[in-house]
PDB file of C-alpha atoms in Angstrom:
ATOM      1  CA  MET A  28      11.288 -56.921 -23.991  1.00  0.00           C
ATOM      2  CA  THR A  29      13.380 -58.609 -21.332  1.00  0.00           C
ATOM      3  CA  LYS A  30      11.345 -56.961 -18.537  1.00  0.00           C
ATOM      4  CA  PHE A  31       8.096 -58.161 -20.185  1.00  0.00           C
ATOM      5  CA  ILE A  32       9.417 -61.718 -20.388  1.00  0.00           C
ATOM      6  CA  ARG A  33      10.594 -61.623 -16.789  1.00  0.00           C
ATOM      7  CA  LEU A  34       7.206 -60.317 -15.607  1.00  0.00           C
ATOM      8  CA  ARG A  35       5.254 -62.703 -17.672  1.00  0.00           C
ATOM      9  CA  SER A  36       7.463 -65.582 -16.546  1.00  0.00           C
ATOM     10  CA  LEU A  37       6.835 -64.758 -12.944  1.00  0.00           C
ATOM     11  CA  GLN A  38       3.157 -64.689 -13.594  1.00  0.00           C
ATOM     12  CA  THR A  39       3.143 -68.075 -15.250  1.00  0.00           C
ATOM     13  CA  GLY A  40       5.860 -69.723 -13.261  1.00  0.00           C
ATOM     14  CA  THR A  41       8.185 -70.207 -16.294  1.00  0.00           C
ATOM     15  CA  LEU A  42      10.934 -67.752 -15.352  1.00  0.00           C
ATOM     16  CA  HIS A  43      13.527 -70.602 -15.087  1.00  0.00           C
ATOM     17  CA  ALA A  44      12.821 -71.830 -18.526  1.00  0.00           C
ATOM     18  CA  SER A  45      12.550 -68.433 -20.141  1.00  0.00           C
ATOM     19  CA  LEU A  46      15.894 -67.222 -18.880  1.00  0.00           C
ATOM     20  CA  CYS A  47      17.557 -70.542 -19.726  1.00  0.00           C
ATOM     21  CA  GLN A  48      16.280 -70.260 -23.263  1.00  0.00           C
ATOM     22  CA  MET A  49      17.531 -66.704 -23.591  1.00  0.00           C
ATOM     23  CA  GLY A  50      21.042 -67.599 -22.408  1.00  0.00           C
ATOM     24  CA  TYR A  51      21.035 -66.058 -18.887  1.00  0.00           C
ATOM     25  CA  ALA A  52      22.658 -67.389 -15.705  1.00  0.00           C
ATOM     26  CA  LEU A  53      19.894 -67.216 -13.072  1.00  0.00           C
ATOM     27  CA  HIS A  54      21.963 -65.844 -10.297  1.00  0.00           C
ATOM     28  CA  GLN A  55      24.790 -63.445  -9.586  1.00  0.00           C
ATOM     29  CA  SER A  56      26.647 -66.062  -7.443  1.00  0.00           C
ATOM     30  CA  LEU A  57      28.133 -69.451  -8.275  1.00  0.00           C
ATOM     31  CA  ALA A  58      28.728 -72.409  -5.941  1.00  0.00           C
ATOM     32  CA  ILE A  59      31.313 -74.900  -7.035  1.00  0.00           C
ATOM     33  CA  LEU A  60      30.519 -78.233  -5.285  1.00  0.00           C
ATOM     34  CA  GLY A  61      33.783 -80.354  -4.975  1.00  0.00           C
ATOM     35  CA  ALA A  62      36.429 -77.854  -5.794  1.00  0.00           C
ATOM     36  CA  GLY A  63      39.414 -79.868  -7.298  1.00  0.00           C
ATOM     37  CA  TYR A  64      41.804 -79.527 -10.160  1.00  0.00           C
ATOM     38  CA  THR A  65      39.430 -77.940 -12.589  1.00  0.00           C
ATOM     39  CA  ALA A  66      38.050 -75.349 -10.069  1.00  0.00           C
ATOM     40  CA  LYS A  67      41.509 -73.846  -9.527  1.00  0.00           C
ATOM     41  CA  THR A  68      41.565 -72.765 -13.093  1.00  0.00           C
ATOM     42  CA  LEU A  69      37.824 -71.935 -13.322  1.00  0.00           C
ATOM     43  CA  HIS A  70      37.442 -69.924 -10.193  1.00  0.00           C
ATOM     44  CA  PRO A  71      39.267 -66.699 -11.345  1.00  0.00           C
ATOM     45  CA  LEU A  72      37.407 -66.861 -14.741  1.00  0.00           C
ATOM     46  CA  ALA A  73      34.136 -67.289 -13.027  1.00  0.00           C
ATOM     47  CA  GLU A  74      34.810 -64.273 -10.900  1.00  0.00           C
ATOM     48  CA  ARG A  75      34.697 -62.108 -14.064  1.00  0.00           C
ATOM     49  CA  ARG A  76      31.045 -63.242 -14.519  1.00  0.00           C
ATOM     50  CA  TYR A  77      29.691 -63.618 -11.055  1.00  0.00           C
ATOM     51  CA  MET A  78      29.672 -61.178  -8.201  1.00  0.00           C
ATOM     52  CA  ARG A  79      30.461 -63.954  -5.816  1.00  0.00           C
ATOM     53  CA  VAL A  80      32.036 -67.400  -6.340  1.00  0.00           C
ATOM     54  CA  CYS A  81      32.236 -69.858  -3.537  1.00  0.00           C
ATOM     55  CA  ALA A  82      33.754 -73.329  -3.496  1.00  0.00           C
ATOM     56  CA  THR A  83      33.132 -76.397  -1.345  1.00  0.00           C
ATOM     57  CA  SER A  84      35.328 -79.170   0.113  1.00  0.00           C
ATOM     58  CA  ARG A  85      34.946 -81.684   2.749  1.00  0.00           C
ATOM     59  CA  ASP A  86      38.011 -80.149   4.412  1.00  0.00           C
ATOM     60  CA  PRO A  87      38.153 -76.616   2.970  1.00  0.00           C
ATOM     61  CA  GLU A  88      40.945 -75.269   5.308  1.00  0.00           C
ATOM     62  CA  ARG A  89      43.146 -78.148   3.869  1.00  0.00           C
ATOM     63  CA  HIS A  90      42.154 -78.384   0.293  1.00  0.00           C
ATOM     64  CA  ILE A  91      41.025 -74.875  -0.756  1.00  0.00           C
ATOM     65  CA  SER A  92      43.061 -72.743   1.673  1.00  0.00           C
ATOM     66  CA  HIS A  93      44.104 -70.553  -1.269  1.00  0.00           C
ATOM     67  CA  LEU A  94      40.599 -69.078  -1.296  1.00  0.00           C
ATOM     68  CA  SER A  95      39.588 -66.345   1.178  1.00  0.00           C
ATOM     69  CA  PRO A  96      37.617 -67.709   4.166  1.00  0.00           C
ATOM     70  CA  ASP A  97      34.285 -66.188   2.914  1.00  0.00           C
ATOM     71  CA  GLN A  98      34.658 -68.190  -0.297  1.00  0.00           C
ATOM     72  CA  ARG A  99      35.270 -71.632   1.417  1.00  0.00           C
ATOM     73  CA  ILE A 100      32.362 -73.844   2.408  1.00  0.00           C
ATOM     74  CA  THR A 101      32.318 -77.218   4.129  1.00  0.00           C
ATOM     75  CA  PHE A 102      30.066 -79.528   2.232  1.00  0.00           C
ATOM     76  CA  ASP A 103      29.863 -83.389   2.079  1.00  0.00           C
ATOM     77  CA  LEU A 104      27.076 -85.065   0.217  1.00  0.00           C
ATOM     78  CA  ALA A 105      27.328 -87.953   2.796  1.00  0.00           C
ATOM     79  CA  ARG A 106      26.724 -85.461   5.690  1.00  0.00           C
ATOM     80  CA  PRO A 107      23.278 -83.909   5.370  1.00  0.00           C
ATOM     81  CA  ASP A 108      24.135 -81.510   8.250  1.00  0.00           C
ATOM     82  CA  THR A 109      26.461 -79.651   5.817  1.00  0.00           C
ATOM     83  CA  TRP A 110      23.824 -79.180   3.142  1.00  0.00           C
ATOM     84  CA  ALA A 111      22.413 -75.952   4.545  1.00  0.00           C
ATOM     85  CA  SER A 112      25.725 -74.286   4.018  1.00  0.00           C
ATOM     86  CA  ILE A 113      25.186 -74.105   0.319  1.00  0.00           C
ATOM     87  CA  PRO A 114      23.728 -70.563  -0.390  1.00  0.00           C
ATOM     88  CA  THR A 115      20.314 -70.569  -1.897  1.00  0.00           C
ATOM     89  CA  ALA A 116      20.548 -67.951  -4.599  1.00  0.00           C
ATOM     90  CA  THR A 117      23.420 -69.486  -6.688  1.00  0.00           C
ATOM     91  CA  ASP A 118      24.081 -71.264  -9.886  1.00  0.00           C
ATOM     92  CA  VAL A 119      25.792 -74.631  -9.166  1.00  0.00           C
ATOM     93  CA  LEU A 120      28.800 -76.371 -10.858  1.00  0.00           C
ATOM     94  CA  TRP A 121      28.777 -80.097  -9.608  1.00  0.00           C
ATOM     95  CA  CYS A 122      32.308 -81.437  -9.858  1.00  0.00           C
ATOM     96  CA  PHE A 123      32.248 -84.799  -8.147  1.00  0.00           C
ATOM     97  CA  PRO A 124      30.518 -88.215  -8.927  1.00  0.00           C
ATOM     98  CA  ALA A 125      26.775 -87.988  -8.286  1.00  0.00           C
ATOM     99  CA  VAL A 126      26.540 -90.997  -6.120  1.00  0.00           C
ATOM    100  CA  PRO A 127      24.868 -92.577  -4.202  1.00  0.00           C
ATOM    101  CA  ILE A 128      21.651 -91.788  -6.003  1.00  0.00           C
ATOM    102  CA  GLU A 129      19.387 -91.626  -3.000  1.00  0.00           C
ATOM    103  CA  LEU A 130      21.544 -88.891  -1.368  1.00  0.00           C
ATOM    104  CA  VAL A 131      21.750 -87.163  -4.689  1.00  0.00           C
ATOM    105  CA  ARG A 132      17.976 -87.022  -4.857  1.00  0.00           C
ATOM    106  CA  GLN A 133      17.542 -85.942  -1.275  1.00  0.00           C
ATOM    107  CA  PHE A 134      20.149 -83.142  -1.590  1.00  0.00           C
ATOM    108  CA  ALA A 135      18.689 -81.981  -5.028  1.00  0.00           C
ATOM    109  CA  ASP A 136      15.234 -81.641  -3.357  1.00  0.00           C
ATOM    110  CA  HIS A 137      16.766 -79.938  -0.244  1.00  0.00           C
ATOM    111  CA  ALA A 138      18.735 -77.419  -2.340  1.00  0.00           C
ATOM    112  CA  LEU A 139      15.899 -76.890  -4.820  1.00  0.00           C
ATOM    113  CA  LEU A 140      18.247 -77.665  -7.685  1.00  0.00           C
ATOM    114  CA  GLY A 141      15.290 -77.673 -10.080  1.00  0.00           C
ATOM    115  CA  THR A 142      15.047 -73.881  -9.702  1.00  0.00           C
ATOM    116  CA  ARG A 143      18.831 -73.233 -10.417  1.00  0.00           C
ATOM    117  CA  ARG A 144      21.191 -73.302 -13.292  1.00  0.00           C
ATOM    118  CA  VAL A 145      23.128 -76.639 -12.661  1.00  0.00           C
ATOM    119  CA  VAL A 146      26.070 -78.050 -14.590  1.00  0.00           C
ATOM    120  CA  ILE A 147      27.475 -81.347 -13.836  1.00  0.00           C
ATOM    121  CA  LEU A 148      30.986 -82.587 -14.822  1.00  0.00           C
ATOM    122  CA  GLY A 149      30.346 -86.154 -15.945  1.00  0.00           C
ATOM    123  CA  SER A 150      32.507 -88.667 -17.684  1.00  0.00           C
ATOM    124  CA  THR A 151      32.804 -90.182 -21.080  1.00  0.00           C
ATOM    125  CA  SER A 152      32.822 -93.601 -19.366  1.00  0.00           C
ATOM    126  CA  ALA A 153      29.065 -93.188 -19.558  1.00  0.00           C
ATOM    127  CA  TYR A 154      29.388 -94.491 -23.153  1.00  0.00           C
ATOM    128  CA  ARG A 155      29.548 -98.268 -23.524  1.00  0.00           C
ATOM    129  CA  GLU A 156      32.814 -99.764 -24.996  1.00  0.00           C
ATOM    130  CA  GLY A 157      32.044-103.149 -26.375  1.00  0.00           C
ATOM    131  CA  ALA A 158      34.632-105.876 -26.883  1.00  0.00           C
ATOM    132  CA  THR A 159      33.341-106.365 -30.450  1.00  0.00           C
ATOM    133  CA  THR A 160      33.474-102.657 -31.488  1.00  0.00           C
ATOM    134  CA  PRO A 161      34.914-102.305 -34.922  1.00  0.00           C
ATOM    135  CA  TYR A 162      38.340-100.511 -35.290  1.00  0.00           C
ATOM    136  CA  PRO A 163      38.723 -97.645 -35.553  1.00  0.00           C
ATOM    137  CA  PRO A 164      35.744 -97.231 -33.310  1.00  0.00           C
ATOM    138  CA  PRO A 165      32.772 -95.194 -34.596  1.00  0.00           C
ATOM    139  CA  TRP A 166      32.259 -91.630 -33.641  1.00  0.00           C
ATOM    140  CA  ILE A 167      30.378 -91.017 -30.377  1.00  0.00           C
ATOM    141  CA  ASP A 168      27.915 -88.146 -30.108  1.00  0.00           C
ATOM    142  CA  GLU A 169      25.366 -87.186 -27.408  1.00  0.00           C
ATOM    143  CA  SER A 170      22.783 -89.592 -28.890  1.00  0.00           C
ATOM    144  CA  THR A 171      24.991 -92.600 -28.330  1.00  0.00           C
ATOM    145  CA  PRO A 172      23.445 -95.087 -25.796  1.00  0.00           C
ATOM    146  CA  ILE A 173      24.904 -94.906 -22.244  1.00  0.00           C
ATOM    147  CA  ASP A 174      25.607 -97.459 -19.638  1.00  0.00           C
ATOM    148  CA  LEU A 175      22.921 -97.016 -16.905  1.00  0.00           C
ATOM    149  CA  THR A 176      24.388 -99.729 -14.764  1.00  0.00           C
ATOM    150  CA  ILE A 177      27.186 -97.290 -13.766  1.00  0.00           C
ATOM    151  CA  PRO A 178      26.145 -95.584 -10.471  1.00  0.00           C
ATOM    152  CA  ARG A 179      27.430 -92.108 -11.370  1.00  0.00           C
ATOM    153  CA  VAL A 180      25.650 -92.201 -14.739  1.00  0.00           C
ATOM    154  CA  GLN A 181      22.479 -93.043 -12.806  1.00  0.00           C
ATOM    155  CA  GLY A 182      22.925 -89.936 -10.618  1.00  0.00           C
ATOM    156  CA  GLU A 183      23.812 -87.681 -13.587  1.00  0.00           C
ATOM    157  CA  GLU A 184      20.694 -88.852 -15.425  1.00  0.00           C
ATOM    158  CA  LEU A 185      18.502 -88.287 -12.375  1.00  0.00           C
ATOM    159  CA  LEU A 186      19.796 -84.739 -12.141  1.00  0.00           C
ATOM    160  CA  ARG A 187      19.395 -84.044 -15.869  1.00  0.00           C
ATOM    161  CA  THR A 188      16.016 -85.539 -16.359  1.00  0.00           C
ATOM    162  CA  ALA A 189      14.293 -84.633 -13.080  1.00  0.00           C
ATOM    163  CA  TYR A 190      15.928 -81.356 -12.173  1.00  0.00           C
ATOM    164  CA  GLY A 191      17.051 -79.988 -15.583  1.00  0.00           C
ATOM    165  CA  ALA A 192      20.773 -80.106 -14.969  1.00  0.00           C
ATOM    166  CA  ILE A 193      23.158 -79.758 -17.891  1.00  0.00           C
ATOM    167  CA  VAL A 194      25.614 -82.658 -18.134  1.00  0.00           C
ATOM    168  CA  LEU A 195      29.081 -82.375 -19.565  1.00  0.00           C
ATOM    169  CA  ARG A 196      30.580 -85.635 -20.494  1.00  0.00           C
ATOM    170  CA  VAL A 197      34.182 -84.756 -20.062  1.00  0.00           C
ATOM    171  CA  ALA A 198      37.263 -86.406 -21.760  1.00  0.00           C
ATOM    172  CA  GLY A 199      40.623 -86.770 -20.028  1.00  0.00           C
ATOM    173  CA  ILE A 200      41.525 -83.560 -18.396  1.00  0.00           C
ATOM    174  CA  TYR A 201      45.084 -82.378 -18.629  1.00  0.00           C
ATOM    175  CA  GLY A 202      47.085 -79.182 -18.047  1.00  0.00           C
ATOM    176  CA  PRO A 203      49.766 -77.846 -15.696  1.00  0.00           C
ATOM    177  CA  GLY A 204      50.255 -80.267 -12.951  1.00  0.00           C
ATOM    178  CA  ARG A 205      48.313 -82.964 -14.828  1.00  0.00           C
ATOM    179  CA  ASN A 206      50.676 -83.720 -17.732  1.00  0.00           C
ATOM    180  CA  PRO A 207      50.337 -86.618 -20.144  1.00  0.00           C
ATOM    181  CA  ILE A 208      54.044 -86.539 -20.669  1.00  0.00           C
ATOM    182  CA  GLU A 209      54.565 -87.452 -16.943  1.00  0.00           C
ATOM    183  CA  TRP A 210      51.909 -90.314 -17.415  1.00  0.00           C
ATOM    184  CA  ILE A 211      54.260 -91.663 -20.116  1.00  0.00           C
ATOM    185  CA  LYS A 212      57.373 -91.180 -18.256  1.00  0.00           C
ATOM    186  CA  THR A 213      56.166 -92.978 -15.168  1.00  0.00           C
ATOM    187  CA  GLY A 214      54.612 -95.772 -17.079  1.00  0.00           C
ATOM    188  CA  ARG A 215      50.975 -94.934 -16.258  1.00  0.00           C
ATOM    189  CA  VAL A 216      50.242 -95.185 -20.001  1.00  0.00           C
ATOM    190  CA  ASN A 217      51.985 -97.227 -22.650  1.00  0.00           C
ATOM    191  CA  ARG A 218      51.923 -97.495 -26.489  1.00  0.00           C
ATOM    192  CA  SER A 219      48.775 -99.036 -27.762  1.00  0.00           C
ATOM    193  CA  ARG A 220      46.169 -98.626 -30.492  1.00  0.00           C
ATOM    194  CA  LYS A 221      43.584 -97.394 -28.028  1.00  0.00           C
ATOM    195  CA  TYR A 222      42.200 -93.972 -28.766  1.00  0.00           C
ATOM    196  CA  VAL A 223      42.058 -91.370 -26.203  1.00  0.00           C
ATOM    197  CA  ASN A 224      40.098 -88.058 -26.015  1.00  0.00           C
ATOM    198  CA  LEU A 225      41.550 -85.137 -24.039  1.00  0.00           C
ATOM    199  CA  ILE A 226      40.670 -81.621 -23.054  1.00  0.00           C
ATOM    200  CA  HIS A 227      42.795 -78.829 -21.681  1.00  0.00           C
ATOM    201  CA  VAL A 228      41.639 -77.551 -18.255  1.00  0.00           C
ATOM    202  CA  GLU A 229      41.518 -73.997 -19.540  1.00  0.00           C
ATOM    203  CA  ASP A 230      39.172 -75.074 -22.339  1.00  0.00           C
ATOM    204  CA  LEU A 231      37.137 -77.112 -19.832  1.00  0.00           C
ATOM    205  CA  SER A 232      36.765 -73.989 -17.606  1.00  0.00           C
ATOM    206  CA  ALA A 233      35.497 -72.032 -20.602  1.00  0.00           C
ATOM    207  CA  VAL A 234      33.041 -74.732 -21.434  1.00  0.00           C
ATOM    208  CA  CYS A 235      31.626 -74.691 -17.914  1.00  0.00           C
ATOM    209  CA  LEU A 236      30.983 -71.047 -18.004  1.00  0.00           C
ATOM    210  CA  ALA A 237      29.373 -71.272 -21.460  1.00  0.00           C
ATOM    211  CA  ALA A 238      27.188 -74.126 -20.202  1.00  0.00           C
ATOM    212  CA  LEU A 239      26.063 -72.092 -17.143  1.00  0.00           C
ATOM    213  CA  ARG A 240      25.139 -69.150 -19.321  1.00  0.00           C
ATOM    214  CA  TYR A 241      23.940 -70.729 -22.666  1.00  0.00           C
ATOM    215  CA  GLY A 242      23.410 -74.437 -22.098  1.00  0.00           C
ATOM    216  CA  GLN A 243      19.960 -75.763 -22.560  1.00  0.00           C
ATOM    217  CA  SER A 244      18.458 -77.269 -19.437  1.00  0.00           C
ATOM    218  CA  GLY A 245      18.529 -81.003 -19.448  1.00  0.00           C
ATOM    219  CA  GLU A 246      21.014 -81.224 -22.346  1.00  0.00           C
ATOM    220  CA  ILE A 247      24.181 -83.213 -22.691  1.00  0.00           C
ATOM    221  CA  TYR A 248      27.436 -81.968 -24.257  1.00  0.00           C
ATOM    222  CA  ASN A 249      30.487 -84.017 -25.001  1.00  0.00           C
ATOM    223  CA  VAL A 250      33.693 -82.143 -23.947  1.00  0.00           C
ATOM    224  CA  SER A 251      36.938 -82.888 -25.862  1.00  0.00           C
ATOM    225  CA  ASP A 252      39.365 -81.055 -28.139  1.00  0.00           C
ATOM    226  CA  GLY A 253      37.717 -82.829 -31.040  1.00  0.00           C
ATOM    227  CA  THR A 254      40.811 -84.769 -32.137  1.00  0.00           C
ATOM    228  CA  PRO A 255      41.027 -88.379 -30.727  1.00  0.00           C
ATOM    229  CA  ARG A 256      44.502 -89.806 -30.962  1.00  0.00           C
ATOM    230  CA  THR A 257      45.960 -93.223 -30.085  1.00  0.00           C
ATOM    231  CA  TRP A 258      48.499 -93.729 -27.378  1.00  0.00           C
ATOM    232  CA  ASN A 259      50.854 -94.960 -30.127  1.00  0.00           C
ATOM    233  CA  GLU A 260      50.587 -91.594 -31.881  1.00  0.00           C
ATOM    234  CA  ILE A 261      50.955 -89.678 -28.614  1.00  0.00           C
ATOM    235  CA  CYS A 262      53.951 -91.736 -27.356  1.00  0.00           C
ATOM    236  CA  GLU A 263      55.766 -91.525 -30.642  1.00  0.00           C
ATOM    237  CA  GLU A 264      55.510 -87.752 -30.725  1.00  0.00           C
ATOM    238  CA  VAL A 265      56.475 -87.355 -27.146  1.00  0.00           C
ATOM    239  CA  GLU A 266      59.577 -89.463 -27.846  1.00  0.00           C
ATOM    240  CA  ARG A 267      60.461 -87.370 -30.962  1.00  0.00           C
ATOM    241  CA  ARG A 268      60.032 -84.083 -29.304  1.00  0.00           C
ATOM    242  CA  TRP A 269      61.144 -84.724 -25.715  1.00  0.00           C
ATOM    243  CA  HIS A 270      63.097 -87.880 -25.995  1.00  0.00           C
ATOM    244  CA  ILE A 271      60.968 -89.647 -23.517  1.00  0.00           C
ATOM    245  CA  GLY A 272      60.668 -93.386 -24.297  1.00  0.00           C
ATOM    246  CA  SER A 273      57.600 -95.632 -23.630  1.00  0.00           C
ATOM    247  CA  SER A 274      56.921 -99.356 -23.562  1.00  0.00           C
ATOM    248  CA  VAL A 275      54.467-101.219 -25.666  1.00  0.00           C
ATOM    249  CA  SER A 276      51.375-102.371 -23.679  1.00  0.00           C
ATOM    250  CA  GLY A 277      51.605-106.129 -23.120  1.00  0.00           C
ATOM    251  CA  GLU A 278      47.944-106.713 -23.102  1.00  0.00           C
ATOM    252  CA  GLN A 279      45.312-106.293 -25.787  1.00  0.00           C
ATOM    253  CA  LYS A 280      43.393-103.151 -25.116  1.00  0.00           C
ATOM    254  CA  PRO A 281      39.982-102.110 -26.437  1.00  0.00           C
ATOM    255  CA  GLY A 282      39.958 -99.648 -29.318  1.00  0.00           C
ATOM    256  CA  GLY A 283      38.807 -96.786 -27.013  1.00  0.00           C
ATOM    257  CA  LYS A 284      36.384 -94.017 -28.201  1.00  0.00           C
ATOM    258  CA  ARG A 285      36.272 -91.282 -30.705  1.00  0.00           C
ATOM    259  CA  LEU A 286      34.295 -88.418 -29.244  1.00  0.00           C
ATOM    260  CA  SER A 287      32.449 -85.864 -31.454  1.00  0.00           C
ATOM    261  CA  ASN A 288      32.449 -82.354 -30.064  1.00  0.00           C
ATOM    262  CA  HIS A 289      30.268 -80.648 -32.761  1.00  0.00           C
ATOM    263  CA  LYS A 290      27.558 -79.762 -30.236  1.00  0.00           C
ATOM    264  CA  LEU A 291      30.106 -78.295 -27.908  1.00  0.00           C
ATOM    265  CA  CYS A 292      31.564 -75.967 -30.481  1.00  0.00           C
ATOM    266  CA  GLU A 293      28.050 -74.668 -31.154  1.00  0.00           C
ATOM    267  CA  LEU A 294      27.725 -73.935 -27.461  1.00  0.00           C
ATOM    268  CA  LEU A 295      30.933 -72.104 -27.381  1.00  0.00           C
ATOM    269  CA  GLU A 296      29.984 -69.957 -30.366  1.00  0.00           C
ATOM    270  CA  SER A 297      26.927 -68.831 -28.457  1.00  0.00           C
ATOM    271  CA  ASP A 298      29.433 -67.525 -25.770  1.00  0.00           C
ATOM    272  CA  ARG A 299      31.585 -66.008 -28.480  1.00  0.00           C
ATOM    273  CA  ALA A 300      34.384 -68.354 -27.485  1.00  0.00           C
ATOM    274  CA  GLY A 301      36.162 -71.435 -28.928  1.00  0.00           C
ATOM    275  CA  LEU A 302      38.705 -74.087 -28.017  1.00  0.00           C
ATOM    276  CA  ARG A 303      42.157 -72.681 -27.461  1.00  0.00           C
ATOM    277  CA  HIS A 304      44.073 -75.998 -27.209  1.00  0.00           C
ATOM    278  CA  THR A 305      42.923 -78.054 -30.211  1.00  0.00           C
ATOM    279  CA  ASP A 306      46.613 -79.378 -30.810  1.00  0.00           C
ATOM    280  CA  VAL A 307      47.565 -81.321 -27.780  1.00  0.00           C
ATOM    281  CA  PHE A 308      51.250 -81.423 -28.692  1.00  0.00           C
ATOM    282  CA  GLU A 309      51.421 -77.605 -28.860  1.00  0.00           C
ATOM    283  CA  ALA A 310      49.633 -77.529 -25.560  1.00  0.00           C
ATOM    284  CA  LEU A 311      52.076 -79.911 -24.063  1.00  0.00           C
ATOM    285  CA  ALA A 312      54.988 -77.904 -25.191  1.00  0.00           C
ATOM    286  CA  ALA A 313      53.560 -74.906 -23.492  1.00  0.00           C
ATOM    287  CA  ILE A 314      53.128 -76.859 -20.294  1.00  0.00           C
ATOM    288  CA  GLN A 315      56.779 -78.247 -20.523  1.00  0.00           C
ATOM    289  CA  LYS A 316      58.083 -74.711 -20.993  1.00  0.00           C
ATOM    290  CA  HIS A 317      56.062 -73.441 -18.097  1.00  0.00           C
ATOM    291  CA  SER A 318      57.397 -76.289 -15.922  1.00  0.00           C
ATOM    292  CA  LEU A 319      61.001 -75.549 -16.864  1.00  0.00           C
ATOM    293  CA  ASN A 320      60.543 -71.758 -16.221  1.00  0.00           C
ATOM    294  CA  GLN A 321      58.987 -72.534 -12.813  1.00  0.00           C
ATOM    295  CA  ALA A 322      61.901 -74.864 -11.888  1.00  0.00           C
ATOM    296  CA  GLY A 323      64.449 -72.045 -12.111  1.00  0.00           C
ATOM    297  CA  PRO A 324      68.229 -72.597 -12.507  1.00  0.00           C
ATOM    298  CA  SER A 325      69.878 -75.601 -10.944  1.00  0.00           C
ATOM    299  CA  ARG A 326      72.541 -75.151  -8.252  1.00  0.00           C
TER     300      ARG A 326
END
């Protein structure tokens, strides 16, 4: 049956759509554009599914030196002379803001992104947060209006609507080396009634792979652990568990957002997976324990 669909698709020019609907990555290789924090966790997981995984950076020898030389690629959207370095027969995970839009369009045409599986890491900042929003704020799903005045949102929408890219609107990413407890300790965040949505980097990595394999072209998926919390709640629990105090925000903050992840959970079910870190406090406890173990005994 699969052979028939593949042959028929080749004849009608619908191979891309057919394989996407059936839940197939199109290629045996993956290119990660803009390898940063998430890519470090995702890369070894992706190697279980792809024969080759390469990653890009504007300065690969400096920023992704942990990868073997054949996996490192110099790429800069602002430098068209680097575009040809992206292998042609690869799926694509786009990890940096899709701006400016004209360069995004030119690169998408050059790299034939419309013929590939493309997943973009977007942001929940795409959703408007009005000053008059009721409190607690209403739940946000993928049908909620977005702010098309934001340049990166314009780029994401171009790639989604014109090239069939899948957009992941990602909540605040945390994990080892990106710890909300440290944000509180250093005063980066304070107590407030503002809601925050979070996703552990391990779960985000699993979501990326599920989207590459089973996501529908041109679709949007909100990515969060499904449990919005206020900074008041988080700060109070951090103080109770780890005795780390926090101050009350001196300014009136908006109520934040409450992100629904129902559509995301359905995607993960297609990949026979699920979110591992739905309780942020248990996840933070594991991160703290790991940090203490790495620190070793004091001298």
